[in-house]
PDB file of C-alpha atoms in Angstrom:
ATOM      1  CA  MET A   1      85.508  37.941 -25.677  1.00 58.00           C
ATOM      2  CA  ASN A   2      87.958  36.316 -23.190  1.00 61.00           C
ATOM      3  CA  ASP A   3      91.306  34.664 -24.468  1.00 69.00           C
ATOM      4  CA  ARG A   4      89.159  30.620 -22.921  1.00 73.00           C
ATOM      5  CA  ALA A   5      87.403  31.948 -25.715  1.00 79.00           C
ATOM      6  CA  LEU A   6      90.500  30.188 -28.207  1.00 85.00           C
ATOM      7  CA  LYS A   7      89.924  27.179 -27.069  1.00 91.00           C
ATOM      8  CA  VAL A   8      87.144  26.136 -30.224  1.00 93.00           C
ATOM      9  CA  LEU A   9      88.757  27.011 -32.793  1.00 94.00           C
ATOM     10  CA  GLU A  10      89.926  23.247 -31.145  1.00 94.00           C
ATOM     11  CA  GLN A  11      87.215  22.298 -32.391  1.00 96.00           C
ATOM     12  CA  TYR A  12      88.171  23.624 -35.902  1.00 96.00           C
ATOM     13  CA  ASP A  13      90.285  21.843 -38.946  1.00 95.00           C
ATOM     14  CA  LEU A  14      92.369  24.472 -39.508  1.00 94.00           C
ATOM     15  CA  GLU A  15      96.105  24.643 -39.128  1.00 94.00           C
ATOM     16  CA  ILE A  16      96.513  28.682 -37.135  1.00 93.00           C
ATOM     17  CA  ILE A  17      99.838  30.662 -37.794  1.00 95.00           C
ATOM     18  CA  SER A  18      98.789  33.445 -35.794  1.00 94.00           C
ATOM     19  CA  THR A  19      95.413  34.645 -33.986  1.00 92.00           C
ATOM     20  CA  ARG A  20      94.911  38.980 -33.142  1.00 91.00           C
ATOM     21  CA  ARG A  21      91.773  41.317 -31.235  1.00 89.00           C
ATOM     22  CA  GLY A  22      90.070  42.554 -33.210  1.00 86.00           C
ATOM     23  CA  ARG A  23      86.413  44.070 -32.705  1.00 84.00           C
ATOM     24  CA  GLY A  24      84.749  41.951 -29.599  1.00 85.00           C
ATOM     25  CA  SER A  25      86.373  39.136 -31.831  1.00 92.00           C
ATOM     26  CA  TYR A  26      89.501  37.326 -33.009  1.00 93.00           C
ATOM     27  CA  ILE A  27      91.399  37.855 -35.985  1.00 95.00           C
ATOM     28  CA  CYS A  28      92.942  34.523 -37.279  1.00 95.00           C
ATOM     29  CA  GLU A  29      95.740  33.393 -39.938  1.00 96.00           C
ATOM     30  CA  THR A  30      95.641  30.851 -41.552  1.00 96.00           C
ATOM     31  CA  PRO A  31      97.089  29.763 -44.651  1.00 95.00           C
ATOM     32  CA  GLN A  32      93.546  28.956 -46.383  1.00 93.00           C
ATOM     33  CA  GLY A  33      93.792  32.478 -45.606  1.00 94.00           C
ATOM     34  CA  LEU A  34      92.064  35.806 -42.751  1.00 96.00           C
ATOM     35  CA  ARG A  35      89.515  33.463 -40.703  1.00 97.00           C
ATOM     36  CA  ILE A  36      87.130  34.909 -38.094  1.00 97.00           C
ATOM     37  CA  LEU A  37      85.965  33.897 -34.337  1.00 96.00           C
ATOM     38  CA  CYS A  38      83.221  35.654 -32.753  1.00 95.00           C
ATOM     39  CA  ASP A  39      80.214  36.357 -30.227  1.00 94.00           C
ATOM     40  CA  TYR A  40      76.690  34.314 -31.414  1.00 96.00           C
ATOM     41  CA  SER A  41      73.664  35.046 -30.579  1.00 94.00           C
ATOM     42  CA  GLY A  42      70.848  33.117 -34.097  1.00 93.00           C
ATOM     43  CA  SER A  43      70.307  30.073 -33.962  1.00 95.00           C
ATOM     44  CA  GLU A  44      71.592  27.320 -35.888  1.00 95.00           C
ATOM     45  CA  ASN A  45      68.360  27.524 -38.407  1.00 96.00           C
ATOM     46  CA  LYS A  46      70.003  31.450 -38.823  1.00 97.00           C
ATOM     47  CA  ALA A  47      73.357  30.413 -40.135  1.00 97.00           C
ATOM     48  CA  LEU A  48      72.331  27.727 -42.225  1.00 97.00           C
ATOM     49  CA  PHE A  49      70.032  30.323 -43.959  1.00 97.00           C
ATOM     50  CA  GLN A  50      72.835  33.498 -43.528  1.00 97.00           C
ATOM     51  CA  ASN A  51      74.677  31.546 -45.840  1.00 97.00           C
ATOM     52  CA  CYS A  52      72.083  30.539 -48.424  1.00 97.00           C
ATOM     53  CA  VAL A  53      72.381  33.997 -48.435  1.00 97.00           C
ATOM     54  CA  MET A  54      76.214  34.294 -49.426  1.00 97.00           C
ATOM     55  CA  GLU A  55      75.833  31.288 -50.910  1.00 97.00           C
ATOM     56  CA  LYS A  56      73.697  32.897 -53.162  1.00 96.00           C
ATOM     57  CA  ILE A  57      75.858  36.326 -53.488  1.00 98.00           C
ATOM     58  CA  ARG A  58      78.575  34.300 -54.193  1.00 97.00           C
ATOM     59  CA  GLU A  59      77.065  32.859 -57.222  1.00 96.00           C
ATOM     60  CA  GLY A  60      76.307  35.766 -58.520  1.00 96.00           C
ATOM     61  CA  GLY A  61      80.365  36.616 -58.550  1.00 96.00           C
ATOM     62  CA  TYR A  62      80.489  38.100 -55.791  1.00 97.00           C
ATOM     63  CA  GLU A  63      82.935  36.534 -53.682  1.00 95.00           C
ATOM     64  CA  LYS A  64      83.988  38.317 -50.766  1.00 97.00           C
ATOM     65  CA  VAL A  65      81.194  37.848 -47.481  1.00 98.00           C
ATOM     66  CA  ASP A  66      82.061  36.348 -45.190  1.00 97.00           C
ATOM     67  CA  ARG A  67      80.232  33.118 -45.163  1.00 97.00           C
ATOM     68  CA  ILE A  68      80.211  30.718 -41.907  1.00 98.00           C
ATOM     69  CA  LEU A  69      82.257  27.327 -41.471  1.00 97.00           C
ATOM     70  CA  PRO A  70      81.078  24.259 -39.900  1.00 97.00           C
ATOM     71  CA  ASN A  71      82.948  22.555 -37.377  1.00 97.00           C
ATOM     72  CA  LYS A  72      84.509  19.144 -37.341  1.00 96.00           C
ATOM     73  CA  GLU A  73      80.690  18.073 -36.803  1.00 96.00           C
ATOM     74  CA  GLY A  74      79.650  19.382 -39.469  1.00 96.00           C
ATOM     75  CA  ASN A  75      77.758  22.074 -37.648  1.00 97.00           C
ATOM     76  CA  LEU A  76      77.591  25.516 -38.527  1.00 98.00           C
ATOM     77  CA  ILE A  77      77.872  26.537 -34.408  1.00 97.00           C
ATOM     78  CA  SER A  78      80.258  25.375 -31.296  1.00 97.00           C
ATOM     79  CA  ARG A  79      79.733  26.009 -28.039  1.00 94.00           C
ATOM     80  CA  ASP A  80      82.511  26.058 -25.416  1.00 91.00           C
ATOM     81  CA  TRP A  81      81.633  24.773 -21.846  1.00 89.00           C
ATOM     82  CA  GLU A  82      79.506  27.024 -20.775  1.00 89.00           C
ATOM     83  CA  GLU A  83      77.643  26.339 -23.573  1.00 92.00           C
ATOM     84  CA  ASN A  84      78.164  30.620 -24.810  1.00 93.00           C
ATOM     85  CA  LYS A  85      77.731  30.007 -28.881  1.00 95.00           C
ATOM     86  CA  TYR A  86      79.839  31.259 -31.733  1.00 96.00           C
ATOM     87  CA  VAL A  87      81.146  30.755 -34.910  1.00 97.00           C
ATOM     88  CA  VAL A  88      83.928  30.952 -37.406  1.00 97.00           C
ATOM     89  CA  LYS A  89      84.180  32.828 -40.784  1.00 98.00           C
ATOM     90  CA  GLU A  90      85.746  33.788 -43.426  1.00 97.00           C
ATOM     91  CA  TRP A  91      87.309  37.405 -43.299  1.00 97.00           C
ATOM     92  CA  TYR A  92      89.108  39.320 -45.182  1.00 96.00           C
ATOM     93  CA  VAL A  93      91.848  42.910 -45.362  1.00 93.00           C
ATOM     94  CA  GLY A  94      90.127  45.986 -45.732  1.00 94.00           C
ATOM     95  CA  ARG A  95      89.245  48.689 -43.653  1.00 94.00           C
ATOM     96  CA  GLU A  96      85.988  49.986 -42.544  1.00 96.00           C
ATOM     97  CA  CYS A  97      84.489  52.463 -44.665  1.00 97.00           C
ATOM     98  CA  ASP A  98      84.870  56.090 -43.851  1.00 97.00           C
ATOM     99  CA  THR A  99      82.302  57.693 -43.776  1.00 98.00           C
ATOM    100  CA  ALA A 100      84.075  61.526 -44.218  1.00 97.00           C
ATOM    101  CA  SER A 101      84.897  60.172 -48.265  1.00 97.00           C
ATOM    102  CA  GLU A 102      82.325  61.219 -49.671  1.00 97.00           C
ATOM    103  CA  SER A 103      83.878  58.699 -52.721  1.00 97.00           C
ATOM    104  CA  GLU A 104      84.208  55.580 -50.512  1.00 97.00           C
ATOM    105  CA  VAL A 105      80.469  56.050 -49.030  1.00 98.00           C
ATOM    106  CA  LEU A 106      79.331  55.469 -52.923  1.00 98.00           C
ATOM    107  CA  ALA A 107      81.647  53.089 -53.237  1.00 97.00           C
ATOM    108  CA  ALA A 108      79.519  51.613 -50.418  1.00 98.00           C
ATOM    109  CA  VAL A 109      75.995  53.158 -51.568  1.00 98.00           C
ATOM    110  CA  SER A 110      77.138  50.994 -54.886  1.00 98.00           C
ATOM    111  CA  ASN A 111      78.257  47.759 -53.274  1.00 98.00           C
ATOM    112  CA  LEU A 112      74.836  48.023 -51.770  1.00 98.00           C
ATOM    113  CA  ALA A 113      72.861  48.155 -55.015  1.00 98.00           C
ATOM    114  CA  ARG A 114      75.150  45.709 -56.679  1.00 98.00           C
ATOM    115  CA  LEU A 115      74.171  43.437 -53.789  1.00 98.00           C
ATOM    116  CA  HIS A 116      70.716  43.759 -53.442  1.00 98.00           C
ATOM    117  CA  LYS A 117      70.660  42.406 -57.352  1.00 97.00           C
ATOM    118  CA  LEU A 118      72.175  39.321 -56.171  1.00 97.00           C
ATOM    119  CA  MET A 119      69.872  38.791 -52.670  1.00 97.00           C
ATOM    120  CA  HIS A 120      66.928  37.713 -54.535  1.00 94.00           C
ATOM    121  CA  PHE A 121      65.471  34.540 -54.504  1.00 92.00           C
ATOM    122  CA  GLU A 122      63.184  33.195 -57.479  1.00 85.00           C
ATOM    123  CA  GLU A 123      62.669  29.815 -55.817  1.00 83.00           C
ATOM    124  CA  GLU A 124      60.288  29.885 -53.363  1.00 83.00           C
ATOM    125  CA  ASN A 125      63.060  30.081 -50.310  1.00 87.00           C
ATOM    126  CA  PRO A 126      62.422  27.502 -47.172  1.00 89.00           C
ATOM    127  CA  PHE A 127      63.461  29.905 -44.070  1.00 91.00           C
ATOM    128  CA  ALA A 128      60.390  32.199 -46.263  1.00 87.00           C
ATOM    129  CA  THR A 129      58.167  31.828 -43.307  1.00 85.00           C
ATOM    130  CA  ARG A 130      61.046  32.123 -40.192  1.00 90.00           C
ATOM    131  CA  PHE A 131      62.597  35.375 -41.070  1.00 93.00           C
ATOM    132  CA  THR A 132      60.703  37.536 -43.023  1.00 92.00           C
ATOM    133  CA  ALA A 133      59.383  41.158 -41.856  1.00 90.00           C
ATOM    134  CA  ARG A 134      57.055  42.558 -40.370  1.00 89.00           C
ATOM    135  CA  LEU A 135      54.927  44.880 -42.836  1.00 89.00           C
ATOM    136  CA  PRO A 136      56.409  48.049 -42.034  1.00 92.00           C
ATOM    137  CA  ILE A 137      52.173  49.569 -41.564  1.00 93.00           C
ATOM    138  CA  GLU A 138      52.412  47.271 -38.543  1.00 93.00           C
ATOM    139  CA  GLU A 139      56.018  48.171 -36.795  1.00 94.00           C
ATOM    140  CA  VAL A 140      55.637  51.885 -37.046  1.00 96.00           C
ATOM    141  CA  ARG A 141      52.263  50.930 -35.646  1.00 97.00           C
ATOM    142  CA  ALA A 142      54.110  49.536 -32.192  1.00 97.00           C
ATOM    143  CA  GLN A 143      56.250  52.457 -32.384  1.00 97.00           C
ATOM    144  CA  ASN A 144      53.858  55.057 -32.184  1.00 98.00           C
ATOM    145  CA  ALA A 145      51.876  53.980 -29.659  1.00 98.00           C
ATOM    146  CA  GLU A 146      56.122  52.992 -27.775  1.00 97.00           C
ATOM    147  CA  LEU A 147      55.630  57.234 -27.709  1.00 98.00           C
ATOM    148  CA  ARG A 148      53.171  57.631 -26.711  1.00 98.00           C
ATOM    149  CA  LYS A 149      53.656  56.301 -23.949  1.00 98.00           C
ATOM    150  CA  ILE A 150      57.079  57.250 -22.929  1.00 97.00           C
ATOM    151  CA  ARG A 151      55.329  60.461 -23.033  1.00 98.00           C
ATOM    152  CA  SER A 152      52.629  59.545 -20.807  1.00 97.00           C
ATOM    153  CA  PHE A 153      55.324  58.295 -18.240  1.00 96.00           C
ATOM    154  CA  VAL A 154      57.322  62.361 -18.654  1.00 96.00           C
ATOM    155  CA  ARG A 155      54.533  63.732 -18.398  1.00 96.00           C
ATOM    156  CA  LYS A 156      53.867  62.657 -14.761  1.00 95.00           C
ATOM    157  CA  LYS A 157      57.032  63.118 -13.889  1.00 93.00           C
ATOM    158  CA  ASN A 158      57.099  66.455 -11.066  1.00 91.00           C
ATOM    159  CA  ALA A 159      59.667  66.937 -10.733  1.00 91.00           C
ATOM    160  CA  LYS A 160      61.582  67.273 -14.749  1.00 93.00           C
ATOM    161  CA  CYS A 161      65.325  67.703 -15.695  1.00 94.00           C
ATOM    162  CA  GLU A 162      66.607  69.435 -18.585  1.00 96.00           C
ATOM    163  CA  PHE A 163      65.970  66.977 -21.000  1.00 96.00           C
ATOM    164  CA  GLU A 164      62.620  65.927 -19.874  1.00 96.00           C
ATOM    165  CA  ARG A 165      61.177  69.749 -20.169  1.00 97.00           C
ATOM    166  CA  LEU A 166      62.655  69.874 -24.299  1.00 98.00           C
ATOM    167  CA  PHE A 167      62.103  66.339 -24.744  1.00 98.00           C
ATOM    168  CA  LEU A 168      57.300  67.554 -24.070  1.00 98.00           C
ATOM    169  CA  GLU A 169      58.022  70.557 -25.798  1.00 98.00           C
ATOM    170  CA  CYS A 170      59.358  69.078 -29.240  1.00 98.00           C
ATOM    171  CA  PHE A 171      57.400  65.814 -29.317  1.00 98.00           C
ATOM    172  CA  THR A 172      54.368  67.293 -30.536  1.00 98.00           C
ATOM    173  CA  LYS A 173      56.739  68.292 -33.900  1.00 98.00           C
ATOM    174  CA  TYR A 174      58.112  64.427 -34.074  1.00 98.00           C
ATOM    175  CA  TYR A 175      54.958  62.737 -33.021  1.00 98.00           C
ATOM    176  CA  GLU A 176      53.005  64.562 -35.549  1.00 98.00           C
ATOM    177  CA  GLN A 177      55.828  63.212 -37.842  1.00 98.00           C
ATOM    178  CA  ALA A 178      55.146  59.343 -37.088  1.00 98.00           C
ATOM    179  CA  VAL A 179      50.998  59.659 -37.258  1.00 98.00           C
ATOM    180  CA  GLU A 180      51.607  61.359 -40.240  1.00 97.00           C
ATOM    181  CA  ALA A 181      54.514  58.638 -41.448  1.00 97.00           C
ATOM    182  CA  GLU A 182      51.853  56.189 -40.714  1.00 96.00           C
ATOM    183  CA  GLN A 183      48.720  56.900 -42.582  1.00 96.00           C
ATOM    184  CA  LYS A 184      51.216  56.681 -45.760  1.00 94.00           C
ATOM    185  CA  LEU A 185      51.870  53.606 -45.206  1.00 92.00           C
ATOM    186  CA  GLY A 186      48.225  52.577 -44.916  1.00 85.00           C
ATOM    187  CA  THR A 187      47.365  54.346 -47.697  1.00 75.00           C
ATOM    188  CA  ALA A 188      49.615  52.182 -49.260  1.00 62.00           C
ATOM    189  CA  GLN A 189      49.813  49.049 -47.864  1.00 56.00           C
ATOM    190  CA  GLU A 190      45.271  49.488 -48.746  1.00 50.00           C
ATOM    191  CA  GLY A 191      46.274  50.346 -52.289  1.00 44.00           C
ATOM    192  CA  SER A 192      48.622  46.884 -52.382  1.00 43.00           C
ATOM    193  CA  ARG A 193      47.986  43.860 -50.777  1.00 42.00           C
ATOM    194  CA  GLU A 194      47.818  41.067 -52.042  1.00 44.00           C
ATOM    195  CA  LYS A 195      47.922  38.528 -49.148  1.00 41.00           C
ATOM    196  CA  ALA A 196      46.638  39.509 -45.118  1.00 36.00           C
ATOM    197  CA  GLY A 197      48.543  38.315 -41.915  1.00 41.00           C
ATOM    198  CA  HIS A 198      51.326  40.960 -40.990  1.00 41.00           C
ATOM    199  CA  ARG A 199      54.039  39.591 -42.696  1.00 44.00           C
ATOM    200  CA  THR A 200      55.162  41.300 -45.707  1.00 48.00           C
ATOM    201  CA  VAL A 201      54.543  39.750 -48.730  1.00 50.00           C
ATOM    202  CA  TYR A 202      56.957  37.703 -49.570  1.00 54.00           C
ATOM    203  CA  THR A 203      58.630  38.593 -52.076  1.00 72.00           C
ATOM    204  CA  GLY A 204      61.871  36.696 -52.890  1.00 90.00           C
ATOM    205  CA  ASP A 205      63.866  39.829 -51.978  1.00 94.00           C
ATOM    206  CA  VAL A 206      66.548  39.672 -48.967  1.00 97.00           C
ATOM    207  CA  CYS A 207      68.094  42.574 -46.798  1.00 96.00           C
ATOM    208  CA  HIS A 208      71.096  42.618 -45.171  1.00 98.00           C
ATOM    209  CA  GLY A 209      69.806  43.987 -42.029  1.00 96.00           C
ATOM    210  CA  ASP A 210      71.492  45.517 -41.267  1.00 97.00           C
ATOM    211  CA  TYR A 211      74.481  47.885 -43.340  1.00 98.00           C
ATOM    212  CA  ASN A 212      76.501  50.598 -42.021  1.00 97.00           C
ATOM    213  CA  HIS A 213      80.059  51.409 -42.264  1.00 97.00           C
ATOM    214  CA  HIS A 214      81.015  48.884 -39.681  1.00 96.00           C
ATOM    215  CA  HIS A 215      80.339  46.259 -41.716  1.00 97.00           C
ATOM    216  CA  VAL A 216      81.463  47.456 -45.581  1.00 98.00           C
ATOM    217  CA  LEU A 217      85.200  46.254 -45.689  1.00 97.00           C
ATOM    218  CA  MET A 218      87.639  48.731 -48.059  1.00 96.00           C
ATOM    219  CA  SER A 219      90.988  47.803 -49.574  1.00 90.00           C
ATOM    220  CA  GLY A 220      91.363  49.480 -53.021  1.00 84.00           C
ATOM    221  CA  TYR A 221      89.023  49.130 -55.177  1.00 84.00           C
ATOM    222  CA  ASP A 222      88.029  45.924 -53.930  1.00 92.00           C
ATOM    223  CA  ILE A 223      84.745  45.595 -51.501  1.00 97.00           C
ATOM    224  CA  ALA A 224      84.002  43.097 -48.936  1.00 98.00           C
ATOM    225  CA  THR A 225      80.640  42.755 -46.876  1.00 98.00           C
ATOM    226  CA  THR A 226      80.410  40.832 -44.367  1.00 97.00           C
ATOM    227  CA  ASN A 227      78.804  40.617 -40.703  1.00 96.00           C
ATOM    228  CA  PHE A 228      74.847  38.832 -42.094  1.00 97.00           C
ATOM    229  CA  GLU A 229      73.055  38.560 -39.032  1.00 97.00           C
ATOM    230  CA  CYS A 230      70.025  40.868 -39.751  1.00 96.00           C
ATOM    231  CA  CYS A 231      69.737  39.424 -42.621  1.00 97.00           C
ATOM    232  CA  LYS A 232      65.688  38.404 -44.210  1.00 96.00           C
ATOM    233  CA  PHE A 233      63.488  38.228 -46.340  1.00 95.00           C
ATOM    234  CA  ASP A 234      62.162  42.263 -46.402  1.00 94.00           C
ATOM    235  CA  TYR A 235      61.699  45.717 -49.101  1.00 94.00           C
ATOM    236  CA  GLN A 236      65.569  46.199 -50.408  1.00 96.00           C
ATOM    237  CA  VAL A 237      65.132  50.116 -49.396  1.00 96.00           C
ATOM    238  CA  ASN A 238      64.810  49.479 -45.903  1.00 96.00           C
ATOM    239  CA  ASP A 239      68.686  48.540 -45.777  1.00 98.00           C
ATOM    240  CA  LEU A 240      69.801  52.337 -47.627  1.00 98.00           C
ATOM    241  CA  TYR A 241      67.379  53.811 -45.289  1.00 98.00           C
ATOM    242  CA  ARG A 242      69.213  52.965 -42.929  1.00 97.00           C
ATOM    243  CA  PHE A 243      72.607  53.511 -44.597  1.00 98.00           C
ATOM    244  CA  MET A 244      71.513  56.967 -46.209  1.00 98.00           C
ATOM    245  CA  ARG A 245      70.232  58.216 -42.115  1.00 97.00           C
ATOM    246  CA  LYS A 246      72.836  57.559 -40.556  1.00 97.00           C
ATOM    247  CA  ILE A 247      75.185  59.345 -42.965  1.00 98.00           C
ATOM    248  CA  LEU A 248      73.314  61.925 -43.755  1.00 98.00           C
ATOM    249  CA  GLU A 249      72.828  62.642 -39.825  1.00 96.00           C
ATOM    250  CA  LYS A 250      76.868  62.538 -40.002  1.00 96.00           C
ATOM    251  CA  HIS A 251      76.735  65.362 -43.379  1.00 97.00           C
ATOM    252  CA  ASP A 252      74.819  67.458 -41.595  1.00 97.00           C
ATOM    253  CA  TRP A 253      71.648  65.989 -44.295  1.00 97.00           C
ATOM    254  CA  ASN A 254      73.725  67.077 -47.123  1.00 97.00           C
ATOM    255  CA  GLN A 255      71.215  67.337 -49.878  1.00 97.00           C
ATOM    256  CA  ARG A 256      73.872  66.619 -52.510  1.00 97.00           C
ATOM    257  CA  LEU A 257      75.380  63.917 -51.480  1.00 98.00           C
ATOM    258  CA  GLY A 258      71.981  63.059 -49.803  1.00 97.00           C
ATOM    259  CA  MET A 259      71.288  62.633 -53.899  1.00 97.00           C
ATOM    260  CA  ARG A 260      74.243  61.935 -55.581  1.00 98.00           C
ATOM    261  CA  MET A 261      74.042  58.685 -52.840  1.00 98.00           C
ATOM    262  CA  MET A 262      70.251  58.275 -54.556  1.00 97.00           C
ATOM    263  CA  GLU A 263      71.640  58.048 -58.221  1.00 97.00           C
ATOM    264  CA  GLN A 264      74.197  56.060 -57.441  1.00 98.00           C
ATOM    265  CA  TYR A 265      72.626  53.752 -56.455  1.00 98.00           C
ATOM    266  CA  THR A 266      69.687  54.083 -58.197  1.00 97.00           C
ATOM    267  CA  GLN A 267      72.345  53.785 -61.382  1.00 98.00           C
ATOM    268  CA  VAL A 268      73.249  49.831 -60.609  1.00 98.00           C
ATOM    269  CA  ARG A 269      69.271  49.086 -59.381  1.00 97.00           C
ATOM    270  CA  PRO A 270      66.405  51.158 -60.406  1.00 96.00           C
ATOM    271  CA  LEU A 271      64.591  51.331 -57.513  1.00 94.00           C
ATOM    272  CA  PRO A 272      60.013  50.761 -58.156  1.00 90.00           C
ATOM    273  CA  ALA A 273      58.154  53.615 -57.602  1.00 91.00           C
ATOM    274  CA  GLY A 274      56.582  51.367 -54.412  1.00 90.00           C
ATOM    275  CA  GLU A 275      59.671  50.904 -53.344  1.00 93.00           C
ATOM    276  CA  ARG A 276      60.488  54.357 -53.836  1.00 94.00           C
ATOM    277  CA  ARG A 277      57.755  55.701 -51.856  1.00 94.00           C
ATOM    278  CA  LEU A 278      58.867  53.324 -48.542  1.00 95.00           C
ATOM    279  CA  LEU A 279      61.827  55.937 -49.146  1.00 96.00           C
ATOM    280  CA  TYR A 280      60.125  58.619 -48.466  1.00 97.00           C
ATOM    281  CA  VAL A 281      57.931  57.128 -45.630  1.00 97.00           C
ATOM    282  CA  ARG A 282      60.859  55.874 -44.137  1.00 96.00           C
ATOM    283  CA  MET A 283      62.928  59.273 -44.316  1.00 97.00           C
ATOM    284  CA  LEU A 284      59.640  61.193 -42.965  1.00 97.00           C
ATOM    285  CA  TYR A 285      59.797  59.009 -40.112  1.00 98.00           C
ATOM    286  CA  PRO A 286      61.357  60.609 -37.181  1.00 98.00           C
ATOM    287  CA  GLU A 287      63.438  58.012 -35.532  1.00 97.00           C
ATOM    288  CA  LYS A 288      66.594  59.062 -34.170  1.00 97.00           C
ATOM    289  CA  PHE A 289      64.331  60.592 -31.874  1.00 98.00           C
ATOM    290  CA  ARG A 290      62.081  57.893 -31.309  1.00 98.00           C
ATOM    291  CA  LYS A 291      65.452  55.822 -30.712  1.00 97.00           C
ATOM    292  CA  LEU A 292      66.578  58.248 -27.980  1.00 97.00           C
ATOM    293  CA  ALA A 293      63.455  58.549 -25.795  1.00 97.00           C
ATOM    294  CA  ASN A 294      63.095  54.323 -26.432  1.00 96.00           C
ATOM    295  CA  HIS A 295      67.057  54.847 -24.422  1.00 96.00           C
ATOM    296  CA  TYR A 296      66.079  56.831 -22.514  1.00 96.00           C
ATOM    297  CA  TYR A 297      63.090  54.989 -20.710  1.00 95.00           C
ATOM    298  CA  GLY A 298      65.819  52.454 -20.431  1.00 94.00           C
ATOM    299  CA  SER A 299      68.248  53.750 -18.056  1.00 92.00           C
ATOM    300  CA  ASN A 300      68.068  54.832 -15.043  1.00 80.00           C
ATOM    301  CA  LYS A 301      65.635  57.712 -15.111  1.00 76.00           C
ATOM    302  CA  ALA A 302      66.820  58.844 -11.861  1.00 79.00           C
ATOM    303  CA  TRP A 303      69.720  60.062 -13.512  1.00 86.00           C
ATOM    304  CA  VAL A 304      69.412  61.080 -16.360  1.00 90.00           C
ATOM    305  CA  SER A 305      72.699  61.654 -18.842  1.00 91.00           C
ATOM    306  CA  GLY A 306      73.563  64.671 -20.160  1.00 93.00           C
ATOM    307  CA  ARG A 307      74.628  63.423 -23.417  1.00 95.00           C
ATOM    308  CA  PHE A 308      70.009  62.732 -23.693  1.00 96.00           C
ATOM    309  CA  LEU A 309      70.219  66.849 -23.855  1.00 97.00           C
ATOM    310  CA  GLU A 310      72.619  66.696 -26.333  1.00 97.00           C
ATOM    311  CA  LYS A 311      71.392  64.666 -28.133  1.00 97.00           C
ATOM    312  CA  LEU A 312      68.025  66.085 -28.870  1.00 98.00           C
ATOM    313  CA  GLU A 313      69.692  69.515 -29.011  1.00 98.00           C
ATOM    314  CA  ALA A 314      71.596  68.049 -31.790  1.00 97.00           C
ATOM    315  CA  LEU A 315      68.787  66.520 -32.847  1.00 97.00           C
ATOM    316  CA  ASN A 316      67.269  69.565 -32.495  1.00 98.00           C
ATOM    317  CA  SER A 317      69.686  70.930 -34.611  1.00 97.00           C
ATOM    318  CA  GLN A 318      69.628  69.414 -37.939  1.00 97.00           C
ATOM    319  CA  GLU A 319      65.354  69.038 -37.959  1.00 97.00           C
ATOM    320  CA  GLU A 320      65.322  71.436 -40.326  1.00 97.00           C
ATOM    321  CA  LYS A 321      67.709  70.781 -43.509  1.00 97.00           C
ATOM    322  CA  LYS A 322      65.949  67.142 -43.331  1.00 97.00           C
ATOM    323  CA  GLU A 323      62.615  68.434 -43.381  1.00 97.00           C
ATOM    324  CA  LYS A 324      64.224  69.743 -46.885  1.00 96.00           C
ATOM    325  CA  PHE A 325      66.157  66.563 -47.989  1.00 97.00           C
ATOM    326  CA  VAL A 326      62.378  64.482 -46.720  1.00 97.00           C
ATOM    327  CA  LYS A 327      60.273  66.479 -48.907  1.00 95.00           C
ATOM    328  CA  MET A 328      63.263  66.474 -52.372  1.00 94.00           C
ATOM    329  CA  LEU A 329      62.137  62.398 -51.790  1.00 93.00           C
ATOM    330  CA  GLU A 330      58.750  63.049 -51.972  1.00 87.00           C
ATOM    331  CA  LYS A 331      58.359  64.741 -55.528  1.00 75.00           C
TER     332      LYS A 331
END
């Protein structure tokens, strides 16, 4: 974001005391508190839905979420002369959750559980159809098809680099996990089918969609949660899965930490049997391998970076510990 983006602030009824650069943004000090100017890729309807979710959270007594502010014309999205889209949001003093600190990780998990209890709509919501996730089985089927396509591509290459040879060598192991996850999701879906179609059954539960340590701001015992751009109606346990997976990768799949995270979450929001099963299947799926394969396939394959090989070797080195943790979740 360049300095010209600051001209967008003229579209708001704000008294700006000072500005400073943030990560891809500008943080503004005003008499009413901090505000943040940042790019926005969504639609006006998505911005309205985000604010709808955050208002629901605030109604439950959780104040520190980054609600989007309307400009002078009442629109949530503002544009510069090149039609680039921006939003101005409420912002808070704090630092990102420290993933090396077990106490902060556990506090972030409790924070997520509290948010999930508040992110529920009892009545039918007008945004439900537009911002509802796909069924997990459909998502996994598409990912497995993608894996097969990448394997086929690598197999056909005449001269293979070290990464590509290792990729083919360990592909079967990871793909078997992917197929097992697809089968288990299919069985679960058949056993609990409520409606036909490619959309998740509407339950009223909303996910943050991108809950990670960057979006959890710590200020003493106080926590703010930001960046709801990916929020949607979905199984809330998917938020827990993504956060746990990323943290456990950083902690070499520490089983004790993983189970403590589970305990911390369920103390605030007990997991229904179906969501607990979904968490197990999500953890079973070789997501890191799929992402690495996808990143490789979308890169310049005439010259494969050594980072791909390093990441695949690191993934393989953690696999045994990950499998042990996943087995604990199956029980």
